[in-house]
Tab-separated table of C-alpha atoms in Angstrom:
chain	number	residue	atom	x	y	z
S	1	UNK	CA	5.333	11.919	-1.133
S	2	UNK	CA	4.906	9.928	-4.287
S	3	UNK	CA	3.555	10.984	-7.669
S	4	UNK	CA	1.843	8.294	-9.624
S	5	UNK	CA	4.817	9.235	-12.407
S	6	UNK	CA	7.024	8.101	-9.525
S	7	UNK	CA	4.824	4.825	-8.720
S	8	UNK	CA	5.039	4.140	-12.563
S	9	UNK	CA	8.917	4.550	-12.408
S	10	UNK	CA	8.760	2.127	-9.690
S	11	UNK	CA	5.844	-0.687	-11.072
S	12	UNK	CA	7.746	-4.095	-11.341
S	13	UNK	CA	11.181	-3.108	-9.683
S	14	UNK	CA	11.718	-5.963	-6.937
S	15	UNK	CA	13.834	-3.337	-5.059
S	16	UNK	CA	10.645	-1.516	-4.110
S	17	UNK	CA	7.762	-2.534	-2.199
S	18	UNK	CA	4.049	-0.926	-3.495
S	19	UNK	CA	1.933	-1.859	-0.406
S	20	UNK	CA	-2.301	-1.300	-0.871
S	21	UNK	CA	-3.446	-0.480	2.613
S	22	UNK	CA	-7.676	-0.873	1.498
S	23	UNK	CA	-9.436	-3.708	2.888
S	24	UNK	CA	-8.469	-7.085	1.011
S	25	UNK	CA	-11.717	-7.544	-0.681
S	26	UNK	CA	-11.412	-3.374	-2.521
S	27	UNK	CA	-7.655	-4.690	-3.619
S	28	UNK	CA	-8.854	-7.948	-5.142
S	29	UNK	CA	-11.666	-5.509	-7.000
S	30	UNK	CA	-14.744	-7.584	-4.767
S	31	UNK	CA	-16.274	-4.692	-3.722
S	32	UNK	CA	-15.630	-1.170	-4.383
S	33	UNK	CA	-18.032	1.183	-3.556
S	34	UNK	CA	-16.308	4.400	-3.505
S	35	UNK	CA	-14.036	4.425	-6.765
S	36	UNK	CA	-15.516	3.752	-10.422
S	37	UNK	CA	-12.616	1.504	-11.176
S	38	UNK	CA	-12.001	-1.891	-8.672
S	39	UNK	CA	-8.756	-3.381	-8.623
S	40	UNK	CA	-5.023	-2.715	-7.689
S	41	UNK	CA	-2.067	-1.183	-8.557
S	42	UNK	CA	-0.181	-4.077	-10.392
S	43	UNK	CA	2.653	-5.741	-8.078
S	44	UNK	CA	1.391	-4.031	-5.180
S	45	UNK	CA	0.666	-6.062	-1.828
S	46	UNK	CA	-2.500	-6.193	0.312
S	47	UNK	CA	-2.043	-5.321	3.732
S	48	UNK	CA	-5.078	-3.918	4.919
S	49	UNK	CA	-4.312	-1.165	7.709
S	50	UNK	CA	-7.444	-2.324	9.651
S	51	UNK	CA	-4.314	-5.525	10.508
S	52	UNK	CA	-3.019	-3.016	12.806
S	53	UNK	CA	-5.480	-3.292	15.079
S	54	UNK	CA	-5.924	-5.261	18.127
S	55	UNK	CA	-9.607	-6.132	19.307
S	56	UNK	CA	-9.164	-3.075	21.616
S	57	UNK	CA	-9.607	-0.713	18.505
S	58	UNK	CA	-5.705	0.568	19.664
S	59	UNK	CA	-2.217	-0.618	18.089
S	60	UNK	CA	-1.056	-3.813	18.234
S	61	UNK	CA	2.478	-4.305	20.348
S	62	UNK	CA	5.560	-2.523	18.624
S	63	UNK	CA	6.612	-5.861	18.661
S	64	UNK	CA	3.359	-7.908	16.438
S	65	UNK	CA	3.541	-4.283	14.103
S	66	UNK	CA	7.674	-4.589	13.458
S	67	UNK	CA	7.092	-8.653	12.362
S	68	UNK	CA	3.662	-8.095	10.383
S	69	UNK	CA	5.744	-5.097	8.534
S	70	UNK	CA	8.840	-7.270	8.584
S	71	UNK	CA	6.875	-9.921	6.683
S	72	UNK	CA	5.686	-7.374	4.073
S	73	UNK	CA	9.100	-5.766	3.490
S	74	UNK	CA	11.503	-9.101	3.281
S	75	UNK	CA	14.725	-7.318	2.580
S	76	UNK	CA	13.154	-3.950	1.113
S	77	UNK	CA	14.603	-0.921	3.832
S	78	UNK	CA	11.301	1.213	4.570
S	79	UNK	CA	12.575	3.658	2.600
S	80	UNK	CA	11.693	2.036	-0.453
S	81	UNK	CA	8.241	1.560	0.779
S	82	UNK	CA	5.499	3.181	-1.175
S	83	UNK	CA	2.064	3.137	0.228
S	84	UNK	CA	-1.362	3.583	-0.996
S	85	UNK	CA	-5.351	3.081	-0.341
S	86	UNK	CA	-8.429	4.822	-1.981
S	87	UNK	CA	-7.151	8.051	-1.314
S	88	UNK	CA	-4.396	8.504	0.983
S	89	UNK	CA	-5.977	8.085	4.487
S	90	UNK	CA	-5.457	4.695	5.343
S	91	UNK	CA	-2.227	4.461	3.799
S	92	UNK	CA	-1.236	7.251	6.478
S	93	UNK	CA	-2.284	4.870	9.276
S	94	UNK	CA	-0.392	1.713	8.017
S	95	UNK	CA	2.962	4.652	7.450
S	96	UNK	CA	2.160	5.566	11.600
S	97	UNK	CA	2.354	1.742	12.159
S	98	UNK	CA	5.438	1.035	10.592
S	99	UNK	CA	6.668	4.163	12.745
S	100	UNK	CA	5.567	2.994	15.544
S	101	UNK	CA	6.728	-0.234	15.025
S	102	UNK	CA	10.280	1.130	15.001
S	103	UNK	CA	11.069	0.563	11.598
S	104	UNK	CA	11.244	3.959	10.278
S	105	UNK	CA	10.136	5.657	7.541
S	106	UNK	CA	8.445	4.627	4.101
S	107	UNK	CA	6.329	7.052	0.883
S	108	UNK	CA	2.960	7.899	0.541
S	109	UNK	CA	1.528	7.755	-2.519
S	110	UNK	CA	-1.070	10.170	-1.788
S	111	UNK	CA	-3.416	10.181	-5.024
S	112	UNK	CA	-3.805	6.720	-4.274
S	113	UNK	CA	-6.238	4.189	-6.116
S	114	UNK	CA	-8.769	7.542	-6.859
S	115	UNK	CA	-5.914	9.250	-8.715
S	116	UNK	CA	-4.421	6.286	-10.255
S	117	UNK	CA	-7.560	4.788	-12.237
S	118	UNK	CA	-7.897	8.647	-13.421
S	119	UNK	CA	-5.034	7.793	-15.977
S	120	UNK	CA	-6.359	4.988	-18.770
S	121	UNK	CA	-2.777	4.275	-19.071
S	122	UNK	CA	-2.069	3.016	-16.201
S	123	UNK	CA	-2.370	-0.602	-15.738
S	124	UNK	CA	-4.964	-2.246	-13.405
S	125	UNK	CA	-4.761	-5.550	-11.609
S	126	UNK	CA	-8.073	-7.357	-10.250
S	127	UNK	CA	-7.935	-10.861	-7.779
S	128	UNK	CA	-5.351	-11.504	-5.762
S	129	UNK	CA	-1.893	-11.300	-8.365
């Protein structure tokens, strides 16, 4: 589990991979309606955990999760993975995916965007950058 010390240590180092698992719109900073701060952590990609999902409701193949986390990691191992949403849930569902998808093991940053915005220090990101 990460710290957000360890997620600073980490903000802008191309060998890690901060990945915001909130619906696109809440990491652009559209529409947030549970935190009093919109936004994302800077660097971090969207990849909404709800993209897991087939129109069942269940997981999509191992095979469609391994290339959509593929995609997101490029040449990053898991390992250096570091995931996040609003407060650690979601993030925990796009970690099972990556799992399942055969691909191992990544972080959690479990204080997620709730904890992070707590700090006026740290830096905040709004759009799409």
């Amino acid at each position: 589990v990460f710290s957000s010390k360890d997620v600073v240590k980490i903000l802008h180092n191309q060998n890690f991979r901060l990945i915001d698992s909130r619906s696109a719109d809440r990491y652009r900073g559209e529409n947030e309606t549970i935190d009093p701060v919109s936004g994302h952590i800077p660097d971090a990609l969207s990849v909404p955990f709800a993209g897991n999902l087939g129109a069942d409701g269940c997981f999509l193949s191992q095979k469609d999760l391994k290339t959509r986390f593929q995609q997101v990691l490029g040449d990053i191992p898991p390992e250096r993975a570091v995931f996040y949403c609003g407060s650690g849930v979601t993030a925990a569902h796009n970690l099972l995916a990556l799992k399942h998808a055969g691909l191992g093991d990544a972080r959690l940053y479990a204080g997620s965007w709730s904890e992070w915005i707590t700090n006026p220090d740290h830096p905040i990101r709004k759009g799409s950058e």
